[in-house]
Amino acid sequence: EDKVVQSPLSLVVHEGDTVTLNCSYEVTNFRSLLWYKQEKKAPTFLFMLTSSGIEKKSGRLSSILDKKELFSILNITATQTGDSAVYLCAVAADSWGKLQFGAGTQVVVTP
Amino acid sequence: EAQVTQNPRYLITVTGKKLTVTCSQNMNHEYMSWYRQDPGLGLRQIYYSMNVEVTDKGDVPEGYKVSRKEKRNFPLILESPSPNQTSLYFCASRAEGVSYEQYFGPGTRLTVT
């Protein structure tokens, strides 16, 4: 059975801190790993990673995939209160891109 | 504006009363999907559709039906809702191709009493 596990489940940080979120997976037909941000509404797309070792970066957010060890990390540097959200990791594991989601990590950034 | 729309956004109903949640996308996407989101369980796929008249079960299809008669629409039908179907529902779509990014609708919060 395909599985996506995120850790930690939640964390609270102060503005300016750096956050590292983890996503490990066990799927039979890996295609890509995706990160989404969810703020009390629909998930919004952050990154899609397909190749190992290539960092994707967008502003203060970055992510990397390790296909040998079957995990990905999402880093947020210089956190702001606007980064408070649930961060979802999902793996596309068939030709149609069915997404298998992890339970998410709730990040709270305090002023 | 490219978007996925869902209606209604909020619904409170009673056990056994049939309901339909509509989903429509204006991006000409082939692939559409329904998810439910429950605390601690993340998003779980209910049904998906690869194109018109082609649908298949996801991970939690029991108690749900779907149809795909037109490319843009993918309604979710609950023939006889039960309290364990109280959840937040998302419709999503994506284009056929290399990117697996799915675009999500705003969500429908359903409460079944």
PDB file of C-alpha atoms in Angstrom:
ATOM      1  CA  GLU A   1       0.000   0.000   0.000  1.00  0.00           C
ATOM      2  CA  ASP A   2       1.328   3.434  -0.959  1.00  0.00           C
ATOM      3  CA  LYS A   3       2.200   5.623   1.976  1.00  0.00           C
ATOM      4  CA  VAL A   4       3.255   9.252   2.479  1.00  0.00           C
ATOM      5  CA  VAL A   5       4.323  10.339   5.964  1.00  0.00           C
ATOM      6  CA  GLN A   6       4.988  13.913   7.001  1.00  0.00           C
ATOM      7  CA  SER A   7       6.788  15.095  10.099  1.00  0.00           C
ATOM      8  CA  PRO A   8       6.425  16.852  12.356  1.00  0.00           C
ATOM      9  CA  LEU A   9       2.643  16.992  12.515  1.00  0.00           C
ATOM     10  CA  SER A  10       2.799  20.524  13.857  1.00  0.00           C
ATOM     11  CA  LEU A  11       5.247  23.114  15.052  1.00  0.00           C
ATOM     12  CA  VAL A  12       5.309  26.636  16.408  1.00  0.00           C
ATOM     13  CA  VAL A  13       8.157  28.994  15.559  1.00  0.00           C
ATOM     14  CA  HIS A  14       8.967  32.678  15.967  1.00  0.00           C
ATOM     15  CA  GLU A  15       9.178  35.068  13.078  1.00  0.00           C
ATOM     16  CA  GLY A  16      12.617  34.915  11.516  1.00  0.00           C
ATOM     17  CA  ASP A  17      13.218  31.270  12.388  1.00  0.00           C
ATOM     18  CA  THR A  18      14.004  28.620   9.778  1.00  0.00           C
ATOM     19  CA  VAL A  19      11.637  25.687   9.405  1.00  0.00           C
ATOM     20  CA  THR A  20      12.371  22.268   7.902  1.00  0.00           C
ATOM     21  CA  LEU A  21       9.492  19.980   7.024  1.00  0.00           C
ATOM     22  CA  ASN A  22       9.940  16.325   6.162  1.00  0.00           C
ATOM     23  CA  CYS A  23       8.088  14.011   3.814  1.00  0.00           C
ATOM     24  CA  SER A  24       8.927  10.342   3.388  1.00  0.00           C
ATOM     25  CA  TYR A  25       7.174   8.019   0.992  1.00  0.00           C
ATOM     26  CA  GLU A  26       6.748   4.415  -0.021  1.00  0.00           C
ATOM     27  CA  VAL A  27       5.023   4.074  -3.384  1.00  0.00           C
ATOM     28  CA  THR A  28       5.264   1.447  -6.073  1.00  0.00           C
ATOM     29  CA  ASN A  29       5.386   3.678  -9.137  1.00  0.00           C
ATOM     30  CA  PHE A  30       6.843   7.046  -8.209  1.00  0.00           C
ATOM     31  CA  ARG A  31       6.426   9.833 -10.756  1.00  0.00           C
ATOM     32  CA  SER A  32       6.824  13.088  -8.830  1.00  0.00           C
ATOM     33  CA  LEU A  33       6.543  14.640  -5.396  1.00  0.00           C
ATOM     34  CA  LEU A  34       4.559  17.815  -4.888  1.00  0.00           C
ATOM     35  CA  TRP A  35       4.318  20.338  -2.069  1.00  0.00           C
ATOM     36  CA  TYR A  36       1.200  22.402  -1.433  1.00  0.00           C
ATOM     37  CA  LYS A  37       0.379  25.168   1.056  1.00  0.00           C
ATOM     38  CA  GLN A  38      -3.097  25.282   2.589  1.00  0.00           C
ATOM     39  CA  GLU A  39      -4.370  28.320   4.480  1.00  0.00           C
ATOM     40  CA  LYS A  40      -7.941  27.590   5.602  1.00  0.00           C
ATOM     41  CA  LYS A  41      -8.960  27.118   1.987  1.00  0.00           C
ATOM     42  CA  ALA A  42      -7.895  25.253  -1.136  1.00  0.00           C
ATOM     43  CA  PRO A  43      -4.332  23.937  -1.344  1.00  0.00           C
ATOM     44  CA  THR A  44      -2.061  26.055  -3.501  1.00  0.00           C
ATOM     45  CA  PHE A  45       0.837  24.576  -5.420  1.00  0.00           C
ATOM     46  CA  LEU A  46       4.410  25.244  -4.304  1.00  0.00           C
ATOM     47  CA  PHE A  47       6.787  22.801  -5.976  1.00  0.00           C
ATOM     48  CA  MET A  48       6.962  19.668  -8.049  1.00  0.00           C
ATOM     49  CA  LEU A  49      10.113  17.541  -7.764  1.00  0.00           C
ATOM     50  CA  THR A  50      10.953  14.720 -10.093  1.00  0.00           C
ATOM     51  CA  SER A  51      14.731  14.396 -10.025  1.00  0.00           C
ATOM     52  CA  SER A  52      16.950  13.693  -7.043  1.00  0.00           C
ATOM     53  CA  GLY A  53      19.297  16.329  -5.720  1.00  0.00           C
ATOM     54  CA  ILE A  54      17.973  19.290  -7.687  1.00  0.00           C
ATOM     55  CA  GLU A  55      16.793  22.049  -5.388  1.00  0.00           C
ATOM     56  CA  LYS A  56      13.689  23.976  -6.306  1.00  0.00           C
ATOM     57  CA  LYS A  57      13.539  27.493  -4.903  1.00  0.00           C
ATOM     58  CA  SER A  58      10.921  30.203  -4.699  1.00  0.00           C
ATOM     59  CA  GLY A  59      11.759  33.186  -2.540  1.00  0.00           C
ATOM     60  CA  ARG A  60      12.283  31.981   1.011  1.00  0.00           C
ATOM     61  CA  LEU A  61      10.988  28.481   0.249  1.00  0.00           C
ATOM     62  CA  SER A  62      13.094  25.672  -1.126  1.00  0.00           C
ATOM     63  CA  SER A  63      12.704  21.949  -1.517  1.00  0.00           C
ATOM     64  CA  ILE A  64      14.794  18.960  -2.498  1.00  0.00           C
ATOM     65  CA  LEU A  65      14.103  15.329  -3.240  1.00  0.00           C
ATOM     66  CA  ASP A  66      16.156  12.241  -2.401  1.00  0.00           C
ATOM     67  CA  LYS A  67      14.855   9.320  -4.479  1.00  0.00           C
ATOM     68  CA  LYS A  68      17.348   6.884  -3.008  1.00  0.00           C
ATOM     69  CA  GLU A  69      16.270   7.474   0.584  1.00  0.00           C
ATOM     70  CA  LEU A  70      12.669   8.202  -0.464  1.00  0.00           C
ATOM     71  CA  PHE A  71      12.143  11.563   1.164  1.00  0.00           C
ATOM     72  CA  SER A  72      11.857  15.260   0.520  1.00  0.00           C
ATOM     73  CA  ILE A  73      12.331  18.328   2.677  1.00  0.00           C
ATOM     74  CA  LEU A  74      10.734  21.736   2.458  1.00  0.00           C
ATOM     75  CA  ASN A  75      12.655  24.617   3.984  1.00  0.00           C
ATOM     76  CA  ILE A  76      11.269  28.002   4.873  1.00  0.00           C
ATOM     77  CA  THR A  77      13.837  30.604   5.888  1.00  0.00           C
ATOM     78  CA  ALA A  78      13.216  33.917   7.688  1.00  0.00           C
ATOM     79  CA  THR A  79       9.656  32.839   8.455  1.00  0.00           C
ATOM     80  CA  GLN A  80       6.839  35.385   8.509  1.00  0.00           C
ATOM     81  CA  THR A  81       3.368  35.194  10.046  1.00  0.00           C
ATOM     82  CA  GLY A  82       2.015  34.762   6.523  1.00  0.00           C
ATOM     83  CA  ASP A  83       3.800  31.422   6.342  1.00  0.00           C
ATOM     84  CA  SER A  84       1.390  30.030   8.936  1.00  0.00           C
ATOM     85  CA  ALA A  85      -0.444  27.230   7.139  1.00  0.00           C
ATOM     86  CA  VAL A  86      -0.699  23.494   6.690  1.00  0.00           C
ATOM     87  CA  TYR A  87       1.953  22.212   4.303  1.00  0.00           C
ATOM     88  CA  LEU A  88       0.942  19.145   2.344  1.00  0.00           C
ATOM     89  CA  CYS A  89       3.218  16.673   0.644  1.00  0.00           C
ATOM     90  CA  ALA A  90       1.800  14.496  -2.142  1.00  0.00           C
ATOM     91  CA  VAL A  91       3.259  11.836  -4.381  1.00  0.00           C
ATOM     92  CA  ALA A  92       2.091  11.184  -7.928  1.00  0.00           C
ATOM     93  CA  ALA A  93       2.253   7.434  -8.303  1.00  0.00           C
ATOM     94  CA  ASP A  94       0.656   6.428 -11.570  1.00  0.00           C
ATOM     95  CA  SER A  95       0.534   7.586 -15.179  1.00  0.00           C
ATOM     96  CA  TRP A  96      -2.544   9.700 -14.513  1.00  0.00           C
ATOM     97  CA  GLY A  97      -0.861  11.423 -11.617  1.00  0.00           C
ATOM     98  CA  LYS A  98      -3.131  10.266  -8.845  1.00  0.00           C
ATOM     99  CA  LEU A  99      -1.906  12.167  -5.789  1.00  0.00           C
ATOM    100  CA  GLN A 100      -1.353  10.327  -2.522  1.00  0.00           C
ATOM    101  CA  PHE A 101      -1.255  12.934   0.237  1.00  0.00           C
ATOM    102  CA  GLY A 102       0.408  12.951   3.600  1.00  0.00           C
ATOM    103  CA  ALA A 103      -1.503  14.177   6.653  1.00  0.00           C
ATOM    104  CA  GLY A 104       0.192  17.566   6.498  1.00  0.00           C
ATOM    105  CA  THR A 105       2.333  19.658   8.830  1.00  0.00           C
ATOM    106  CA  GLN A 106       0.662  22.558  10.640  1.00  0.00           C
ATOM    107  CA  VAL A 107       3.100  25.476  10.909  1.00  0.00           C
ATOM    108  CA  VAL A 108       2.318  28.395  13.211  1.00  0.00           C
ATOM    109  CA  VAL A 109       4.606  31.434  13.040  1.00  0.00           C
ATOM    110  CA  THR A 110       4.248  33.772  16.021  1.00  0.00           C
ATOM    111  CA  PRO A 111       5.217  37.468  15.905  1.00  0.00           C
TER     112      PRO A 111
ATOM    113  CA  GLU B   1      -9.545  33.611 -14.978  1.00  0.00           C
ATOM    114  CA  ALA B   2      -8.514  29.970 -14.916  1.00  0.00           C
ATOM    115  CA  GLN B   3     -10.290  28.297 -12.049  1.00  0.00           C
ATOM    116  CA  VAL B   4     -12.112  25.355 -10.539  1.00  0.00           C
ATOM    117  CA  THR B   5     -15.472  26.217  -9.012  1.00  0.00           C
ATOM    118  CA  GLN B   6     -17.574  24.213  -6.596  1.00  0.00           C
ATOM    119  CA  ASN B   7     -21.120  24.646  -5.363  1.00  0.00           C
ATOM    120  CA  PRO B   8     -22.398  24.854  -2.759  1.00  0.00           C
ATOM    121  CA  ARG B   9     -19.542  26.045  -0.550  1.00  0.00           C
ATOM    122  CA  TYR B  10     -21.356  25.087   2.631  1.00  0.00           C
ATOM    123  CA  LEU B  11     -24.133  22.567   3.119  1.00  0.00           C
ATOM    124  CA  ILE B  12     -25.913  21.177   6.141  1.00  0.00           C
ATOM    125  CA  THR B  13     -28.238  18.288   5.416  1.00  0.00           C
ATOM    126  CA  VAL B  14     -29.898  15.318   7.061  1.00  0.00           C
ATOM    127  CA  THR B  15     -29.131  11.643   6.812  1.00  0.00           C
ATOM    128  CA  GLY B  16     -30.531  10.023   3.681  1.00  0.00           C
ATOM    129  CA  LYS B  17     -31.351  13.152   1.693  1.00  0.00           C
ATOM    130  CA  LYS B  18     -29.677  12.893  -1.715  1.00  0.00           C
ATOM    131  CA  LEU B  19     -27.365  15.731  -2.643  1.00  0.00           C
ATOM    132  CA  THR B  20     -25.054  16.778  -5.448  1.00  0.00           C
ATOM    133  CA  VAL B  21     -21.949  18.922  -5.211  1.00  0.00           C
ATOM    134  CA  THR B  22     -21.047  20.455  -8.534  1.00  0.00           C
ATOM    135  CA  CYS B  23     -17.550  21.016  -9.864  1.00  0.00           C
ATOM    136  CA  SER B  24     -16.594  22.890 -12.999  1.00  0.00           C
ATOM    137  CA  GLN B  25     -13.252  23.888 -14.523  1.00  0.00           C
ATOM    138  CA  ASN B  26     -12.573  26.297 -17.377  1.00  0.00           C
ATOM    139  CA  MET B  27      -9.057  25.117 -18.272  1.00  0.00           C
ATOM    140  CA  ASN B  28     -10.028  22.310 -20.642  1.00  0.00           C
ATOM    141  CA  HIS B  29      -8.329  19.819 -18.319  1.00  0.00           C
ATOM    142  CA  GLU B  30      -8.684  16.131 -19.013  1.00  0.00           C
ATOM    143  CA  TYR B  31      -8.163  14.892 -15.485  1.00  0.00           C
ATOM    144  CA  MET B  32     -10.543  15.692 -12.631  1.00  0.00           C
ATOM    145  CA  SER B  33     -10.707  14.333  -9.133  1.00  0.00           C
ATOM    146  CA  TRP B  34     -12.645  14.541  -5.880  1.00  0.00           C
ATOM    147  CA  TYR B  35     -10.984  14.495  -2.452  1.00  0.00           C
ATOM    148  CA  ARG B  36     -12.235  14.620   1.075  1.00  0.00           C
ATOM    149  CA  GLN B  37     -10.194  16.134   3.869  1.00  0.00           C
ATOM    150  CA  ASP B  38     -10.557  15.045   7.472  1.00  0.00           C
ATOM    151  CA  PRO B  39      -8.457  16.111  10.473  1.00  0.00           C
ATOM    152  CA  GLY B  40      -5.311  14.018  10.816  1.00  0.00           C
ATOM    153  CA  LEU B  41      -5.977  12.114   7.585  1.00  0.00           C
ATOM    154  CA  GLY B  42      -4.968  14.598   4.924  1.00  0.00           C
ATOM    155  CA  LEU B  43      -6.650  14.555   1.532  1.00  0.00           C
ATOM    156  CA  ARG B  44      -8.014  11.232   0.351  1.00  0.00           C
ATOM    157  CA  GLN B  45      -9.161  10.631  -3.184  1.00  0.00           C
ATOM    158  CA  ILE B  46     -12.790   9.596  -3.650  1.00  0.00           C
ATOM    159  CA  TYR B  47     -13.129   9.285  -7.432  1.00  0.00           C
ATOM    160  CA  TYR B  48     -11.250  10.498 -10.441  1.00  0.00           C
ATOM    161  CA  SER B  49     -11.883  10.884 -14.144  1.00  0.00           C
ATOM    162  CA  MET B  50      -9.371  10.700 -16.970  1.00  0.00           C
ATOM    163  CA  ASN B  51     -11.751  12.180 -19.541  1.00  0.00           C
ATOM    164  CA  VAL B  52     -15.402  12.300 -20.575  1.00  0.00           C
ATOM    165  CA  GLU B  53     -17.233   9.097 -19.652  1.00  0.00           C
ATOM    166  CA  VAL B  54     -14.081   7.634 -18.041  1.00  0.00           C
ATOM    167  CA  THR B  55     -14.146   7.455 -14.256  1.00  0.00           C
ATOM    168  CA  ASP B  56     -12.591   5.229 -11.615  1.00  0.00           C
ATOM    169  CA  LYS B  57     -12.615   4.737  -7.866  1.00  0.00           C
ATOM    170  CA  GLY B  58     -10.083   6.352  -5.625  1.00  0.00           C
ATOM    171  CA  ASP B  59      -9.220   5.296  -2.102  1.00  0.00           C
ATOM    172  CA  VAL B  60     -12.542   6.024  -0.365  1.00  0.00           C
ATOM    173  CA  PRO B  61     -15.371   5.658  -2.929  1.00  0.00           C
ATOM    174  CA  GLU B  62     -18.011   4.037  -0.715  1.00  0.00           C
ATOM    175  CA  GLY B  63     -21.203   6.088  -0.533  1.00  0.00           C
ATOM    176  CA  TYR B  64     -20.324   8.344  -3.475  1.00  0.00           C
ATOM    177  CA  LYS B  65     -21.077   8.456  -7.183  1.00  0.00           C
ATOM    178  CA  VAL B  66     -19.706  10.613  -9.959  1.00  0.00           C
ATOM    179  CA  SER B  67     -20.353  11.271 -13.620  1.00  0.00           C
ATOM    180  CA  ARG B  68     -18.393  12.969 -16.378  1.00  0.00           C
ATOM    181  CA  LYS B  69     -20.746  13.779 -19.233  1.00  0.00           C
ATOM    182  CA  GLU B  70     -18.934  16.956 -20.227  1.00  0.00           C
ATOM    183  CA  LYS B  71     -15.247  17.714 -20.012  1.00  0.00           C
ATOM    184  CA  ARG B  72     -15.667  20.736 -17.777  1.00  0.00           C
ATOM    185  CA  ASN B  73     -18.039  19.248 -15.169  1.00  0.00           C
ATOM    186  CA  PHE B  74     -17.529  16.505 -12.605  1.00  0.00           C
ATOM    187  CA  PRO B  75     -20.374  16.383 -10.057  1.00  0.00           C
ATOM    188  CA  LEU B  76     -20.144  14.379  -6.841  1.00  0.00           C
ATOM    189  CA  ILE B  77     -23.349  12.643  -5.806  1.00  0.00           C
ATOM    190  CA  LEU B  78     -24.223  11.360  -2.352  1.00  0.00           C
ATOM    191  CA  GLU B  79     -27.289   9.179  -2.839  1.00  0.00           C
ATOM    192  CA  SER B  80     -27.948   8.626   0.862  1.00  0.00           C
ATOM    193  CA  PRO B  81     -25.609  10.761   2.976  1.00  0.00           C
ATOM    194  CA  SER B  82     -24.593   9.576   6.402  1.00  0.00           C
ATOM    195  CA  PRO B  83     -22.908  11.435   9.283  1.00  0.00           C
ATOM    196  CA  ASN B  84     -19.528   9.821   8.495  1.00  0.00           C
ATOM    197  CA  GLN B  85     -19.555  11.744   5.215  1.00  0.00           C
ATOM    198  CA  THR B  86     -19.343  15.011   7.128  1.00  0.00           C
ATOM    199  CA  SER B  87     -16.133  16.449   5.730  1.00  0.00           C
ATOM    200  CA  LEU B  88     -14.446  19.104   3.623  1.00  0.00           C
ATOM    201  CA  TYR B  89     -14.582  18.206  -0.064  1.00  0.00           C
ATOM    202  CA  PHE B  90     -12.272  19.433  -2.795  1.00  0.00           C
ATOM    203  CA  CYS B  91     -12.525  19.067  -6.522  1.00  0.00           C
ATOM    204  CA  ALA B  92      -9.306  19.281  -8.524  1.00  0.00           C
ATOM    205  CA  SER B  93      -8.249  19.191 -12.143  1.00  0.00           C
ATOM    206  CA  ARG B  94      -5.076  18.972 -14.157  1.00  0.00           C
ATOM    207  CA  ALA B  95      -4.036  18.860 -17.770  1.00  0.00           C
ATOM    208  CA  GLU B  96      -2.753  15.716 -19.390  1.00  0.00           C
ATOM    209  CA  GLY B  97       0.996  15.949 -19.718  1.00  0.00           C
ATOM    210  CA  VAL B  98       4.211  16.011 -17.762  1.00  0.00           C
ATOM    211  CA  SER B  99       3.185  18.220 -14.852  1.00  0.00           C
ATOM    212  CA  TYR B 100       1.229  16.512 -12.097  1.00  0.00           C
ATOM    213  CA  GLU B 101       0.158  19.792 -10.543  1.00  0.00           C
ATOM    214  CA  GLN B 102      -3.527  19.718  -9.692  1.00  0.00           C
ATOM    215  CA  TYR B 103      -5.624  22.864  -9.386  1.00  0.00           C
ATOM    216  CA  PHE B 104      -8.060  22.808  -6.504  1.00  0.00           C
ATOM    217  CA  GLY B 105     -11.508  24.280  -6.117  1.00  0.00           C
ATOM    218  CA  PRO B 106     -12.402  26.356  -3.026  1.00  0.00           C
ATOM    219  CA  GLY B 107     -13.878  23.424  -1.141  1.00  0.00           C
ATOM    220  CA  THR B 108     -17.342  22.414   0.063  1.00  0.00           C
ATOM    221  CA  ARG B 109     -17.913  21.950   3.755  1.00  0.00           C
ATOM    222  CA  LEU B 110     -20.605  19.328   4.218  1.00  0.00           C
ATOM    223  CA  THR B 111     -22.301  18.493   7.496  1.00  0.00           C
ATOM    224  CA  VAL B 112     -24.678  15.521   7.652  1.00  0.00           C
ATOM    225  CA  THR B 113     -26.817  15.350  10.802  1.00  0.00           C
TER     226      THR B 113
END
